């Protein structure tokens, strides 16, 4: 399955003293990796295949809702999802999020992270782990994503300041 998913599983196993240590989200932009990751996660986490829940394009809304309910109900499930399919569902009972691979678009990655962060969530703190394999393209990806995020934050900050000035001028 590759070193990236192996790193994620090793990190999950560091929390094996917790009763819900397997209860995580794993995202990948590579659809072809999903069956390999599912088999690997089931084997390494000592879970039956049906306890590795998979969300990707092509499933019905009913199937998605059933996955959500199963994940919330059973702390011995792990959710594996296509990164592009990280919209309109929630997994707020998750322990942590893992990204063995991630997208060049920071908004896609943030959208995936948001699956675990809902106001109704039971966790107060959730970590999102991004795998950086040395001497690969991931280092450049982190650099670019950080730069894009910083630029967006500066732009939005300037817009907020401009809106506040306009509001003050309008009120005076």
mmCIF file of N, CA and C in Angstrom, residues 18-27 53 65-79 89-98 112-127:
data_model
loop_
_atom_site.group_PDB
_atom_site.id
_atom_site.type_symbol
_atom_site.label_atom_id
_atom_site.label_comp_id
_atom_site.label_asym_id
_atom_site.label_seq_id
_atom_site.Cartn_x
_atom_site.Cartn_y
_atom_site.Cartn_z
ATOM 1 N N UNK A 18 -6.482 4.187 23.998
ATOM 2 C CA UNK A 18 -7.821 4.768 23.977
ATOM 3 C C UNK A 18 -8.819 3.763 23.403
ATOM 4 N N UNK A 19 -10.028 3.715 23.950
ATOM 5 C CA UNK A 19 -10.990 2.739 23.434
ATOM 6 C C UNK A 19 -11.398 2.996 21.980
ATOM 7 N N UNK A 20 -11.310 4.243 21.517
ATOM 8 C CA UNK A 20 -11.712 4.572 20.146
ATOM 9 C C UNK A 20 -10.515 4.865 19.234
ATOM 10 N N UNK A 21 -9.368 4.241 19.495
ATOM 11 C CA UNK A 21 -8.149 4.570 18.759
ATOM 12 C C UNK A 21 -8.242 4.255 17.266
ATOM 13 N N UNK A 22 -9.143 3.391 16.857
ATOM 14 C CA UNK A 22 -9.302 3.056 15.436
ATOM 15 C C UNK A 22 -10.270 4.008 14.725
ATOM 16 N N UNK A 23 -10.972 4.815 15.475
ATOM 17 C CA UNK A 23 -12.086 5.635 14.981
ATOM 18 C C UNK A 23 -11.557 6.916 14.330
ATOM 19 N N UNK A 24 -11.056 6.801 13.118
ATOM 20 C CA UNK A 24 -10.387 7.906 12.437
ATOM 21 C C UNK A 24 -10.922 8.091 11.028
ATOM 22 N N UNK A 25 -10.624 9.260 10.469
ATOM 23 C CA UNK A 25 -10.889 9.543 9.063
ATOM 24 C C UNK A 25 -9.573 9.466 8.311
ATOM 25 N N UNK A 26 -9.598 8.835 7.153
ATOM 26 C CA UNK A 26 -8.431 8.765 6.278
ATOM 27 C C UNK A 26 -8.881 9.252 4.907
ATOM 28 N N UNK A 27 -8.194 10.250 4.375
ATOM 29 C CA UNK A 27 -8.538 10.818 3.076
ATOM 30 C C UNK A 27 -7.428 10.570 2.060
ATOM 31 N N UNK A 53 -15.240 1.860 6.620
ATOM 32 C CA UNK A 53 -16.312 2.493 5.855
ATOM 33 C C UNK A 53 -15.699 3.311 4.726
ATOM 34 N N UNK A 65 -25.736 8.349 4.289
ATOM 35 C CA UNK A 65 -26.343 8.534 5.614
ATOM 36 C C UNK A 65 -26.166 7.294 6.480
ATOM 37 N N UNK A 66 -26.246 6.127 5.868
ATOM 38 C CA UNK A 66 -26.025 4.884 6.620
ATOM 39 C C UNK A 66 -24.583 4.812 7.119
ATOM 40 N N UNK A 67 -23.632 5.253 6.296
ATOM 41 C CA UNK A 67 -22.230 5.294 6.725
ATOM 42 C C UNK A 67 -22.052 6.245 7.908
ATOM 43 N N UNK A 68 -22.654 7.419 7.814
ATOM 44 C CA UNK A 68 -22.560 8.391 8.908
ATOM 45 C C UNK A 68 -23.092 7.798 10.210
ATOM 46 N N UNK A 69 -24.252 7.187 10.145
ATOM 47 C CA UNK A 69 -24.857 6.609 11.341
ATOM 48 C C UNK A 69 -24.012 5.472 11.910
ATOM 49 N N UNK A 70 -23.493 4.624 11.042
ATOM 50 C CA UNK A 70 -22.638 3.519 11.491
ATOM 51 C C UNK A 70 -21.379 4.061 12.165
ATOM 52 N N UNK A 71 -20.775 5.083 11.581
ATOM 53 C CA UNK A 71 -19.566 5.669 12.155
ATOM 54 C C UNK A 71 -19.842 6.279 13.525
ATOM 55 N N UNK A 72 -20.944 7.009 13.635
ATOM 56 C CA UNK A 72 -21.296 7.613 14.927
ATOM 57 C C UNK A 72 -21.589 6.554 15.986
ATOM 58 N N UNK A 73 -22.227 5.477 15.585
ATOM 59 C CA UNK A 73 -22.661 4.435 16.506
ATOM 60 C C UNK A 73 -21.527 3.555 16.995
ATOM 61 N N UNK A 74 -20.545 3.281 16.126
ATOM 62 C CA UNK A 74 -19.537 2.268 16.434
ATOM 63 C C UNK A 74 -18.130 2.875 16.484
ATOM 64 N N UNK A 75 -17.537 2.985 17.678
ATOM 65 C CA UNK A 75 -16.181 3.538 17.782
ATOM 66 C C UNK A 75 -15.104 2.614 17.212
ATOM 67 N N UNK A 76 -15.475 1.406 16.839
ATOM 68 C CA UNK A 76 -14.527 0.487 16.198
ATOM 69 C C UNK A 76 -14.728 0.451 14.697
ATOM 70 N N UNK A 77 -14.895 1.644 14.124
ATOM 71 C CA UNK A 77 -14.942 1.799 12.680
ATOM 72 C C UNK A 77 -13.908 2.843 12.280
ATOM 73 N N UNK A 78 -13.439 2.719 11.063
ATOM 74 C CA UNK A 78 -12.508 3.693 10.479
ATOM 75 C C UNK A 78 -13.131 4.119 9.156
ATOM 76 N N UNK A 79 -13.074 5.400 8.863
ATOM 77 C CA UNK A 79 -13.702 5.931 7.659
ATOM 78 C C UNK A 79 -12.612 6.300 6.661
ATOM 79 N N UNK A 89 -21.237 15.722 4.393
ATOM 80 C CA UNK A 89 -21.397 14.654 5.382
ATOM 81 C C UNK A 89 -20.548 14.992 6.587
ATOM 82 N N UNK A 90 -20.853 14.345 7.696
ATOM 83 C CA UNK A 90 -20.158 14.649 8.944
ATOM 84 C C UNK A 90 -19.711 13.371 9.636
ATOM 85 N N UNK A 91 -18.558 13.455 10.230
ATOM 86 C CA UNK A 91 -18.008 12.351 11.023
ATOM 87 C C UNK A 91 -17.452 12.946 12.311
ATOM 88 N N UNK A 92 -18.304 13.654 13.011
ATOM 89 C CA UNK A 92 -17.875 14.444 14.162
ATOM 90 C C UNK A 92 -17.441 13.640 15.367
ATOM 91 N N UNK A 93 -17.595 12.324 15.334
ATOM 92 C CA UNK A 93 -17.140 11.504 16.464
ATOM 93 C C UNK A 93 -15.714 10.990 16.266
ATOM 94 N N UNK A 94 -15.081 11.393 15.194
ATOM 95 C CA UNK A 94 -13.749 10.884 14.868
ATOM 96 C C UNK A 94 -12.699 11.284 15.910
ATOM 97 N N UNK A 95 -11.684 10.457 16.021
ATOM 98 C CA UNK A 95 -10.568 10.770 16.911
ATOM 99 C C UNK A 95 -9.607 11.735 16.210
ATOM 100 N N UNK A 96 -9.156 11.386 15.008
ATOM 101 C CA UNK A 96 -8.223 12.219 14.231
ATOM 102 C C UNK A 96 -8.466 12.030 12.746
ATOM 103 N N UNK A 97 -7.884 12.925 11.956
ATOM 104 C CA UNK A 97 -7.921 12.834 10.494
ATOM 105 C C UNK A 97 -6.508 12.558 9.981
ATOM 106 N N UNK A 98 -6.429 11.771 8.917
ATOM 107 C CA UNK A 98 -5.133 11.432 8.325
ATOM 108 C C UNK A 98 -5.169 11.667 6.824
ATOM 109 N N UNK A 112 -12.042 18.663 3.687
ATOM 110 C CA UNK A 112 -11.966 17.304 4.238
ATOM 111 C C UNK A 112 -11.780 17.352 5.761
ATOM 112 N N UNK A 113 -10.898 18.207 6.233
ATOM 113 C CA UNK A 113 -10.698 18.343 7.678
ATOM 114 C C UNK A 113 -12.003 18.714 8.380
ATOM 115 N N UNK A 114 -12.808 19.518 7.720
ATOM 116 C CA UNK A 114 -14.048 20.010 8.329
ATOM 117 C C UNK A 114 -15.069 18.903 8.570
ATOM 118 N N UNK A 115 -14.902 17.748 7.981
ATOM 119 C CA UNK A 115 -15.846 16.645 8.219
ATOM 120 C C UNK A 115 -15.867 16.263 9.693
ATOM 121 N N UNK A 116 -14.794 16.510 10.395
ATOM 122 C CA UNK A 116 -14.713 16.129 11.809
ATOM 123 C C UNK A 116 -15.030 17.289 12.743
ATOM 124 N N UNK A 117 -15.148 18.462 12.218
ATOM 125 C CA UNK A 117 -15.303 19.647 13.068
ATOM 126 C C UNK A 117 -16.675 20.274 12.886
ATOM 127 N N UNK A 118 -17.616 19.790 13.632
ATOM 128 C CA UNK A 118 -18.959 20.330 13.614
ATOM 129 C C UNK A 118 -19.305 20.789 15.022
ATOM 130 N N UNK A 119 -20.194 21.745 15.111
ATOM 131 C CA UNK A 119 -20.588 22.263 16.423
ATOM 132 C C UNK A 119 -21.140 21.163 17.313
ATOM 133 N N UNK A 120 -21.738 20.146 16.705
ATOM 134 C CA UNK A 120 -22.300 19.054 17.483
ATOM 135 C C UNK A 120 -21.263 17.978 17.818
ATOM 136 N N UNK A 121 -20.005 18.201 17.423
ATOM 137 C CA UNK A 121 -18.966 17.198 17.626
ATOM 138 C C UNK A 121 -18.704 16.874 19.083
ATOM 139 N N UNK A 122 -18.289 15.657 19.322
ATOM 140 C CA UNK A 122 -18.018 15.220 20.690
ATOM 141 C C UNK A 122 -16.569 15.442 21.085
ATOM 142 N N UNK A 123 -15.690 15.663 20.124
ATOM 143 C CA UNK A 123 -14.287 15.883 20.417
ATOM 144 C C UNK A 123 -14.025 17.380 20.559
ATOM 145 N N UNK A 124 -13.229 17.740 21.543
ATOM 146 C CA UNK A 124 -12.865 19.143 21.713
ATOM 147 C C UNK A 124 -11.649 19.513 20.878
ATOM 148 N N UNK A 125 -10.808 18.535 20.606
ATOM 149 C CA UNK A 125 -9.583 18.787 19.854
ATOM 150 C C UNK A 125 -9.358 17.624 18.900
ATOM 151 N N UNK A 126 -9.203 17.922 17.629
ATOM 152 C CA UNK A 126 -8.971 16.882 16.633
ATOM 153 C C UNK A 126 -7.737 17.265 15.832
ATOM 154 N N UNK A 127 -6.821 16.332 15.722
ATOM 155 C CA UNK A 127 -5.612 16.562 14.939
ATOM 156 C C UNK A 127 -5.827 16.087 13.510
#
